[in-house]
Amino acid sequence: MVVTCLPSPPPERRLALVPVAIEKLVKLSHVVRLPAGYGGPLHLSDADLERAGAEVVAADAAASSADVVLVVSPPSPKDLEGLKRGATVVGFLDPFFSLPTVRALAEGGFRALCVELMPRTTYAQKMDALSSQASLAGYAAVLAAAERIDKVLPMMSTPAGTIAPARVFVLGVGVAGLQAIATAKRLGARVDAYDTRPVVAEQVRSLGARFVEFDLGGEQGQTAQGYAQALTDEQLARQREQMAKVVAQSDIVITTAQVFGRAAPRLLSAAAIAGMKPGSVVVDLAASTGGNVEGTVAGEEVVTDEGVRLMGLHPLPAAVARDASLMYAANLVHLIAHAWTDDALKSTDDEIVDGVLLIDEGAVRHDAVRARLEADR
Ligand code: NAD
């Protein structure tokens, strides 16, 4: 089958296919037909893509002839107009928030595989793009904070005196949070971390960080898929109150808390941020879904009146676009290799296909996404 990629507008710099992934698809007997200039954001020339086995053609010719269209971010309804009817769009589709795209995919008669819906099983790990990108985001968040803060991260003993290590607080310890902890520890910081899922306490400690416990009352835990359960308003208020103290002692705060399919929980108020030392840095990795921190703006840096820098970095893995693309493209190649047999998509008897197949023959198959679409009418 013919596979192409749709470019994403800046500041996105990630690509859905890079040369090693193109080689693998060609070995699987697929035709990779890419729009001229596709590799530009990663300084890959058309010749680099051709050397890997791709055909490089005009953008409209690539789009209109492809059976499978790979994306890094949800295509706009206008992007879809140039695609072949019945084509399968595969990638990050942000299904709960990009409702016009989901609607246009369904109404346009496309099929859509949404990688955010990948089952979180051991077998699916190699296709799990949320995890591969979250891991890089956790790393990039720490480096961005380290670069902006006016302090070193490790303890330093010098003849002029001893510098205390920076204190880093990681709020939300999923895939991104764990990588943030590991990166901050490698840089010598003293790391505290917190998550509502008690199961992560042991993982935090095994990385040499301290797990902070708050008494929220009531139930808290995780779903069968491993995602956090949403807290009640009362629990969130208790959490904010107790957290303010840890936040005030921290030089860097990295927040990663998300609840699948919902806006991110608001965990840090402007008052809590005002309690931090001037020059401190907060990186909000949930900025694109509403933010964990009052005052962060997705894609921007804001310095508060008290001198605290709020970084709503988005899309964060774009900061390490080369490796992020390598991982994302590998996830997609594994998905294609698994989900198609002889150019036909497997049936929904397959657990992976059943999980990621968001739209088939004009119908949205995911109940929560369908409910969101109906509420949006
Ligand atoms: P996520 O991006 O949905 O959320 C990030 C973290 O924020 C989570 O740890 C969550 O518990 C936490 N959080 C949510 N609300 C919070 C609040 N009010 N306060 C503090 N923290 C809060 O999570 P993720 O990185 O996608 O990982 C979710 C789980 O799935 C993890 O256990 C992860 O290890 C697991 N996982 C499993 C697989 C697999 O088996 N294939 C793959 C990826 C992730």
PDB file of N, CA, C and O and ligand atoms in Angstrom, residues 118-126 128 130-131 134 171-178 194-197 199-200 203 216 221-222 225-231 236 239 243 256-260 265-267 292, ligand 1:
ATOM      1  N   MET A 118      -3.921   3.545  22.250  1.00  0.00           N
ATOM      2  CA  MET A 118      -3.178   2.275  22.277  1.00  0.00           C
ATOM      3  C   MET A 118      -3.379   1.587  23.644  1.00  0.00           C
ATOM      4  O   MET A 118      -3.211   2.222  24.684  1.00  0.00           O
ATOM      5  N   PRO A 119      -3.748   0.297  23.640  1.00  0.00           N
ATOM      6  CA  PRO A 119      -3.874  -0.397  24.933  1.00  0.00           C
ATOM      7  C   PRO A 119      -2.532  -0.390  25.668  1.00  0.00           C
ATOM      8  O   PRO A 119      -1.477  -0.482  25.033  1.00  0.00           O
ATOM      9  N   ARG A 120      -2.586  -0.272  26.968  1.00  0.00           N
ATOM     10  CA  ARG A 120      -1.331  -0.206  27.727  1.00  0.00           C
ATOM     11  C   ARG A 120      -0.960  -1.599  28.218  1.00  0.00           C
ATOM     12  O   ARG A 120      -0.995  -1.901  29.403  1.00  0.00           O
ATOM     13  N   THR A 121      -0.625  -2.454  27.241  1.00  0.00           N
ATOM     14  CA  THR A 121      -0.224  -3.813  27.572  1.00  0.00           C
ATOM     15  C   THR A 121       1.263  -3.961  27.254  1.00  0.00           C
ATOM     16  O   THR A 121       1.827  -3.144  26.524  1.00  0.00           O
ATOM     17  N   THR A 122       1.855  -5.013  27.787  1.00  0.00           N
ATOM     18  CA  THR A 122       3.283  -5.224  27.552  1.00  0.00           C
ATOM     19  C   THR A 122       3.543  -5.380  26.056  1.00  0.00           C
ATOM     20  O   THR A 122       4.461  -4.796  25.502  1.00  0.00           O
ATOM     21  N   TYR A 123       2.664  -6.152  25.376  1.00  0.00           N
ATOM     22  CA  TYR A 123       2.885  -6.376  23.939  1.00  0.00           C
ATOM     23  C   TYR A 123       2.835  -5.073  23.154  1.00  0.00           C
ATOM     24  O   TYR A 123       3.573  -4.879  22.187  1.00  0.00           O
ATOM     25  N   ALA A 124       1.962  -4.141  23.564  1.00  0.00           N
ATOM     26  CA  ALA A 124       1.751  -2.908  22.789  1.00  0.00           C
ATOM     27  C   ALA A 124       2.826  -1.860  23.043  1.00  0.00           C
ATOM     28  O   ALA A 124       2.832  -0.815  22.381  1.00  0.00           O
ATOM     29  N   GLN A 125       3.720  -2.102  23.980  1.00  0.00           N
ATOM     30  CA  GLN A 125       4.686  -1.054  24.356  1.00  0.00           C
ATOM     31  C   GLN A 125       5.468  -0.488  23.177  1.00  0.00           C
ATOM     32  O   GLN A 125       5.711   0.702  23.104  1.00  0.00           O
ATOM     33  N   LYS A 126       5.847  -1.356  22.233  1.00  0.00           N
ATOM     34  CA  LYS A 126       6.665  -0.874  21.110  1.00  0.00           C
ATOM     35  C   LYS A 126       5.870   0.049  20.180  1.00  0.00           C
ATOM     36  O   LYS A 126       6.444   0.752  19.362  1.00  0.00           O
ATOM     37  N   ASP A 128       3.565   2.219  21.524  1.00  0.00           N
ATOM     38  CA  ASP A 128       2.948   3.194  22.421  1.00  0.00           C
ATOM     39  C   ASP A 128       3.624   4.559  22.280  1.00  0.00           C
ATOM     40  O   ASP A 128       4.635   4.851  22.921  1.00  0.00           O
ATOM     41  N   LEU A 130       2.388   7.539  23.069  1.00  0.00           N
ATOM     42  CA  LEU A 130       2.247   8.429  24.239  1.00  0.00           C
ATOM     43  C   LEU A 130       3.440   8.233  25.155  1.00  0.00           C
ATOM     44  O   LEU A 130       4.026   9.197  25.651  1.00  0.00           O
ATOM     45  N   SER A 131       3.818   6.974  25.367  1.00  0.00           N
ATOM     46  CA  SER A 131       4.937   6.702  26.276  1.00  0.00           C
ATOM     47  C   SER A 131       6.258   7.167  25.689  1.00  0.00           C
ATOM     48  O   SER A 131       7.070   7.779  26.389  1.00  0.00           O
ATOM     49  N   ALA A 134       6.314  10.920  25.916  1.00  0.00           N
ATOM     50  CA  ALA A 134       6.290  11.425  27.297  1.00  0.00           C
ATOM     51  C   ALA A 134       7.665  11.285  27.939  1.00  0.00           C
ATOM     52  O   ALA A 134       8.110  12.153  28.687  1.00  0.00           O
ATOM     53  N   LEU A 171       5.638  16.672  39.956  1.00  0.00           N
ATOM     54  CA  LEU A 171       4.249  16.467  40.350  1.00  0.00           C
ATOM     55  C   LEU A 171       3.556  15.662  39.248  1.00  0.00           C
ATOM     56  O   LEU A 171       3.371  16.155  38.132  1.00  0.00           O
ATOM     57  N   GLY A 172       3.224  14.417  39.565  1.00  0.00           N
ATOM     58  CA  GLY A 172       2.685  13.504  38.555  1.00  0.00           C
ATOM     59  C   GLY A 172       3.818  12.613  38.073  1.00  0.00           C
ATOM     60  O   GLY A 172       4.742  13.072  37.414  1.00  0.00           O
ATOM     61  N   VAL A 173       3.763  11.328  38.478  1.00  0.00           N
ATOM     62  CA  VAL A 173       4.882  10.437  38.160  1.00  0.00           C
ATOM     63  C   VAL A 173       4.409   9.307  37.244  1.00  0.00           C
ATOM     64  O   VAL A 173       4.382   8.141  37.626  1.00  0.00           O
ATOM     65  N   GLY A 174       4.011   9.661  36.033  1.00  0.00           N
ATOM     66  CA  GLY A 174       3.762   8.666  34.988  1.00  0.00           C
ATOM     67  C   GLY A 174       5.070   8.516  34.232  1.00  0.00           C
ATOM     68  O   GLY A 174       6.162   8.662  34.791  1.00  0.00           O
ATOM     69  N   VAL A 175       4.966   8.264  32.945  1.00  0.00           N
ATOM     70  CA  VAL A 175       6.167   8.042  32.133  1.00  0.00           C
ATOM     71  C   VAL A 175       7.037   9.309  32.096  1.00  0.00           C
ATOM     72  O   VAL A 175       8.251   9.251  32.302  1.00  0.00           O
ATOM     73  N   ALA A 176       6.413  10.466  31.874  1.00  0.00           N
ATOM     74  CA  ALA A 176       7.180  11.722  31.799  1.00  0.00           C
ATOM     75  C   ALA A 176       7.810  12.052  33.144  1.00  0.00           C
ATOM     76  O   ALA A 176       8.982  12.444  33.227  1.00  0.00           O
ATOM     77  N   GLY A 177       7.031  11.886  34.211  1.00  0.00           N
ATOM     78  CA  GLY A 177       7.521  12.218  35.545  1.00  0.00           C
ATOM     79  C   GLY A 177       8.716  11.357  35.931  1.00  0.00           C
ATOM     80  O   GLY A 177       9.702  11.854  36.493  1.00  0.00           O
ATOM     81  N   LEU A 178       8.652  10.059  35.622  1.00  0.00           N
ATOM     82  CA  LEU A 178       9.777   9.171  35.982  1.00  0.00           C
ATOM     83  C   LEU A 178      11.050   9.604  35.258  1.00  0.00           C
ATOM     84  O   LEU A 178      12.144   9.629  35.831  1.00  0.00           O
ATOM     85  N   TYR A 194       5.533  13.486  43.697  1.00  0.00           N
ATOM     86  CA  TYR A 194       4.220  13.131  44.238  1.00  0.00           C
ATOM     87  C   TYR A 194       3.288  12.698  43.116  1.00  0.00           C
ATOM     88  O   TYR A 194       3.335  13.229  42.008  1.00  0.00           O
ATOM     89  N   ASP A 195       2.442  11.738  43.414  1.00  0.00           N
ATOM     90  CA  ASP A 195       1.412  11.281  42.481  1.00  0.00           C
ATOM     91  C   ASP A 195       0.251  10.767  43.321  1.00  0.00           C
ATOM     92  O   ASP A 195       0.461  10.313  44.446  1.00  0.00           O
ATOM     93  N   THR A 196      -0.950  10.832  42.758  1.00  0.00           N
ATOM     94  CA  THR A 196      -2.104  10.313  43.502  1.00  0.00           C
ATOM     95  C   THR A 196      -2.164   8.789  43.476  1.00  0.00           C
ATOM     96  O   THR A 196      -2.904   8.190  44.238  1.00  0.00           O
ATOM     97  N   ARG A 197      -1.413   8.168  42.562  1.00  0.00           N
ATOM     98  CA  ARG A 197      -1.419   6.705  42.517  1.00  0.00           C
ATOM     99  C   ARG A 197      -0.330   6.200  43.454  1.00  0.00           C
ATOM    100  O   ARG A 197       0.872   6.362  43.166  1.00  0.00           O
ATOM    101  N   VAL A 199       0.883   3.450  43.958  1.00  0.00           N
ATOM    102  CA  VAL A 199       1.786   2.408  43.438  1.00  0.00           C
ATOM    103  C   VAL A 199       3.112   2.984  42.942  1.00  0.00           C
ATOM    104  O   VAL A 199       4.085   2.254  42.822  1.00  0.00           O
ATOM    105  N   VAL A 200       3.168   4.276  42.669  1.00  0.00           N
ATOM    106  CA  VAL A 200       4.415   4.799  42.095  1.00  0.00           C
ATOM    107  C   VAL A 200       5.453   5.146  43.165  1.00  0.00           C
ATOM    108  O   VAL A 200       6.612   5.401  42.848  1.00  0.00           O
ATOM    109  N   GLN A 203       8.602   3.230  42.851  1.00  0.00           N
ATOM    110  CA  GLN A 203       9.408   3.593  41.661  1.00  0.00           C
ATOM    111  C   GLN A 203      10.165   4.891  41.919  1.00  0.00           C
ATOM    112  O   GLN A 203      11.317   5.052  41.519  1.00  0.00           O
ATOM    113  N   LEU A 216      -5.284  13.164  51.439  1.00  0.00           N
ATOM    114  CA  LEU A 216      -6.374  13.755  50.650  1.00  0.00           C
ATOM    115  C   LEU A 216      -7.740  13.255  51.085  1.00  0.00           C
ATOM    116  O   LEU A 216      -8.757  13.822  50.701  1.00  0.00           O
ATOM    117  N   GLY A 221      -6.588   6.380  43.227  1.00  0.00           N
ATOM    118  CA  GLY A 221      -5.942   5.190  42.693  1.00  0.00           C
ATOM    119  C   GLY A 221      -5.881   5.241  41.203  1.00  0.00           C
ATOM    120  O   GLY A 221      -5.799   6.313  40.618  1.00  0.00           O
ATOM    121  N   GLN A 222      -5.956   4.060  40.580  1.00  0.00           N
ATOM    122  CA  GLN A 222      -5.814   4.043  39.127  1.00  0.00           C
ATOM    123  C   GLN A 222      -6.836   3.132  38.475  1.00  0.00           C
ATOM    124  O   GLN A 222      -7.400   2.251  39.101  1.00  0.00           O
ATOM    125  N   GLN A 225      -6.430   0.493  33.160  1.00  0.00           N
ATOM    126  CA  GLN A 225      -5.415   0.851  32.148  1.00  0.00           C
ATOM    127  C   GLN A 225      -4.191   1.496  32.800  1.00  0.00           C
ATOM    128  O   GLN A 225      -3.239   1.855  32.115  1.00  0.00           O
ATOM    129  N   GLY A 226      -4.229   1.738  34.116  1.00  0.00           N
ATOM    130  CA  GLY A 226      -3.074   2.344  34.800  1.00  0.00           C
ATOM    131  C   GLY A 226      -3.154   3.854  34.884  1.00  0.00           C
ATOM    132  O   GLY A 226      -2.252   4.492  35.408  1.00  0.00           O
ATOM    133  N   TYR A 227      -4.246   4.441  34.379  1.00  0.00           N
ATOM    134  CA  TYR A 227      -4.381   5.899  34.442  1.00  0.00           C
ATOM    135  C   TYR A 227      -4.939   6.322  35.792  1.00  0.00           C
ATOM    136  O   TYR A 227      -5.663   5.567  36.441  1.00  0.00           O
ATOM    137  N   ALA A 228      -4.609   7.583  36.181  1.00  0.00           N
ATOM    138  CA  ALA A 228      -5.097   8.102  37.457  1.00  0.00           C
ATOM    139  C   ALA A 228      -6.608   8.262  37.411  1.00  0.00           C
ATOM    140  O   ALA A 228      -7.175   8.631  36.391  1.00  0.00           O
ATOM    141  N   GLN A 229      -7.250   7.979  38.590  1.00  0.00           N
ATOM    142  CA  GLN A 229      -8.666   8.293  38.715  1.00  0.00           C
ATOM    143  C   GLN A 229      -8.777   9.794  39.026  1.00  0.00           C
ATOM    144  O   GLN A 229      -7.948  10.332  39.753  1.00  0.00           O
ATOM    145  N   ALA A 230      -9.808  10.444  38.494  1.00  0.00           N
ATOM    146  CA  ALA A 230      -9.962  11.879  38.773  1.00  0.00           C
ATOM    147  C   ALA A 230     -10.285  12.076  40.257  1.00  0.00           C
ATOM    148  O   ALA A 230     -11.026  11.290  40.843  1.00  0.00           O
ATOM    149  N   LEU A 231      -9.711  13.119  40.864  1.00  0.00           N
ATOM    150  CA  LEU A 231      -9.992  13.415  42.270  1.00  0.00           C
ATOM    151  C   LEU A 231     -11.261  14.257  42.360  1.00  0.00           C
ATOM    152  O   LEU A 231     -11.655  14.918  41.401  1.00  0.00           O
ATOM    153  N   LEU A 236      -8.939  17.738  45.545  1.00  0.00           N
ATOM    154  CA  LEU A 236      -8.008  18.627  44.831  1.00  0.00           C
ATOM    155  C   LEU A 236      -7.672  19.850  45.692  1.00  0.00           C
ATOM    156  O   LEU A 236      -6.527  20.300  45.730  1.00  0.00           O
ATOM    157  N   GLN A 239      -5.242  18.814  48.308  1.00  0.00           N
ATOM    158  CA  GLN A 239      -3.933  18.579  47.689  1.00  0.00           C
ATOM    159  C   GLN A 239      -3.208  19.913  47.462  1.00  0.00           C
ATOM    160  O   GLN A 239      -2.035  20.061  47.783  1.00  0.00           O
ATOM    161  N   MET A 243       0.324  20.983  49.196  1.00  0.00           N
ATOM    162  CA  MET A 243       1.448  21.026  48.252  1.00  0.00           C
ATOM    163  C   MET A 243       2.183  22.356  48.263  1.00  0.00           C
ATOM    164  O   MET A 243       3.361  22.432  47.946  1.00  0.00           O
ATOM    165  N   THR A 256       3.265  17.136  35.521  1.00  0.00           N
ATOM    166  CA  THR A 256       2.945  16.255  34.383  1.00  0.00           C
ATOM    167  C   THR A 256       1.566  15.627  34.556  1.00  0.00           C
ATOM    168  O   THR A 256       1.247  14.665  33.875  1.00  0.00           O
ATOM    169  N   ALA A 257       0.767  16.118  35.511  1.00  0.00           N
ATOM    170  CA  ALA A 257      -0.455  15.392  35.881  1.00  0.00           C
ATOM    171  C   ALA A 257      -1.530  15.516  34.816  1.00  0.00           C
ATOM    172  O   ALA A 257      -1.929  16.611  34.435  1.00  0.00           O
ATOM    173  N   GLN A 258      -1.972  14.372  34.335  1.00  0.00           N
ATOM    174  CA  GLN A 258      -3.039  14.350  33.338  1.00  0.00           C
ATOM    175  C   GLN A 258      -4.040  13.284  33.768  1.00  0.00           C
ATOM    176  O   GLN A 258      -3.696  12.333  34.477  1.00  0.00           O
ATOM    177  N   VAL A 259      -5.259  13.448  33.333  1.00  0.00           N
ATOM    178  CA  VAL A 259      -6.274  12.422  33.544  1.00  0.00           C
ATOM    179  C   VAL A 259      -6.835  12.134  32.161  1.00  0.00           C
ATOM    180  O   VAL A 259      -7.341  13.046  31.504  1.00  0.00           O
ATOM    181  N   PHE A 260      -6.678  10.896  31.708  1.00  0.00           N
ATOM    182  CA  PHE A 260      -6.954  10.568  30.306  1.00  0.00           C
ATOM    183  C   PHE A 260      -8.350  11.030  29.883  1.00  0.00           C
ATOM    184  O   PHE A 260      -9.342  10.712  30.534  1.00  0.00           O
ATOM    185  N   PRO A 265      -5.879  18.368  35.678  1.00  0.00           N
ATOM    186  CA  PRO A 265      -6.297  18.939  36.957  1.00  0.00           C
ATOM    187  C   PRO A 265      -5.459  20.179  37.303  1.00  0.00           C
ATOM    188  O   PRO A 265      -4.251  20.183  37.063  1.00  0.00           O
ATOM    189  N   ARG A 266      -6.115  21.197  37.835  1.00  0.00           N
ATOM    190  CA  ARG A 266      -5.407  22.425  38.234  1.00  0.00           C
ATOM    191  C   ARG A 266      -4.809  22.184  39.630  1.00  0.00           C
ATOM    192  O   ARG A 266      -5.532  22.047  40.593  1.00  0.00           O
ATOM    193  N   LEU A 267      -3.487  22.074  39.699  1.00  0.00           N
ATOM    194  CA  LEU A 267      -2.849  21.667  40.957  1.00  0.00           C
ATOM    195  C   LEU A 267      -2.138  22.795  41.686  1.00  0.00           C
ATOM    196  O   LEU A 267      -1.959  22.735  42.891  1.00  0.00           O
ATOM    197  N   ASN A 292      -1.597  22.348  34.593  1.00  0.00           N
ATOM    198  CA  ASN A 292      -1.697  22.052  36.017  1.00  0.00           C
ATOM    199  C   ASN A 292      -1.487  23.307  36.853  1.00  0.00           C
ATOM    200  O   ASN A 292      -1.721  23.310  38.053  1.00  0.00           O
TER     201      ASN A 292
HETATM  202  P1  NAD B   1      -0.575  10.426  32.383  1.00  0.00           P
HETATM  203  O1  NAD B   1       0.189  11.160  31.355  1.00  0.00           O
HETATM  204  O2  NAD B   1      -2.012  10.102  32.145  1.00  0.00           O
HETATM  205  O3  NAD B   1      -0.495  11.240  33.771  1.00  0.00           O
HETATM  206  C1  NAD B   1       0.747  11.595  34.350  1.00  0.00           C
HETATM  207  C2  NAD B   1       0.728  11.300  35.829  1.00  0.00           C
HETATM  208  O4  NAD B   1      -0.082  12.274  36.506  1.00  0.00           O
HETATM  209  C3  NAD B   1       0.151   9.949  36.206  1.00  0.00           C
HETATM  210  O5  NAD B   1       1.110   9.211  36.935  1.00  0.00           O
HETATM  211  C4  NAD B   1      -1.070  10.288  37.042  1.00  0.00           C
HETATM  212  O6  NAD B   1      -1.300   9.353  38.089  1.00  0.00           O
HETATM  213  C5  NAD B   1      -0.684  11.631  37.611  1.00  0.00           C
HETATM  214  N1  NAD B   1      -1.814  12.445  38.140  1.00  0.00           N
HETATM  215  C6  NAD B   1      -3.072  12.594  37.659  1.00  0.00           C
HETATM  216  N2  NAD B   1      -3.789  13.426  38.456  1.00  0.00           N
HETATM  217  C7  NAD B   1      -2.964  13.824  39.453  1.00  0.00           C
HETATM  218  C8  NAD B   1      -3.102  14.699  40.576  1.00  0.00           C
HETATM  219  N3  NAD B   1      -4.259  15.307  40.868  1.00  0.00           N
HETATM  220  N4  NAD B   1      -2.021  14.872  41.376  1.00  0.00           N
HETATM  221  C9  NAD B   1      -0.859  14.240  41.119  1.00  0.00           C
HETATM  222  N5  NAD B   1      -0.658  13.412  40.082  1.00  0.00           N
HETATM  223  C10 NAD B   1      -1.697  13.199  39.264  1.00  0.00           C
HETATM  224  O7  NAD B   1       0.165   9.075  32.791  1.00  0.00           O
HETATM  225  P2  NAD B   1       1.105   8.137  31.896  1.00  0.00           P
HETATM  226  O8  NAD B   1       2.478   8.622  31.888  1.00  0.00           O
HETATM  227  O9  NAD B   1       0.416   7.947  30.608  1.00  0.00           O
HETATM  228  O10 NAD B   1       1.104   6.780  32.723  1.00  0.00           O
HETATM  229  C11 NAD B   1      -0.067   6.236  33.303  1.00  0.00           C
HETATM  230  C12 NAD B   1       0.219   4.814  33.806  1.00  0.00           C
HETATM  231  O11 NAD B   1       0.246   3.893  32.730  1.00  0.00           O
HETATM  232  C13 NAD B   1       1.541   4.640  34.513  1.00  0.00           C
HETATM  233  O12 NAD B   1       1.365   3.699  35.523  1.00  0.00           O
HETATM  234  C14 NAD B   1       2.417   4.054  33.467  1.00  0.00           C
HETATM  235  O13 NAD B   1       3.509   3.352  33.999  1.00  0.00           O
HETATM  236  C15 NAD B   1       1.435   3.132  32.808  1.00  0.00           C
HETATM  237  N6  NAD B   1       1.872   2.781  31.448  1.00  0.00           N
HETATM  238  C16 NAD B   1       1.839   1.457  31.074  1.00  0.00           C
HETATM  239  C17 NAD B   1       2.242   1.121  29.797  1.00  0.00           C
HETATM  240  C18 NAD B   1       2.238  -0.301  29.336  1.00  0.00           C
HETATM  241  O14 NAD B   1       2.089  -1.178  30.127  1.00  0.00           O
HETATM  242  N7  NAD B   1       2.374  -0.504  28.041  1.00  0.00           N
HETATM  243  C19 NAD B   1       2.641   2.100  28.898  1.00  0.00           C
HETATM  244  C20 NAD B   1       2.639   3.417  29.324  1.00  0.00           C
HETATM  245  C21 NAD B   1       2.237   3.749  30.611  1.00  0.00           C
END
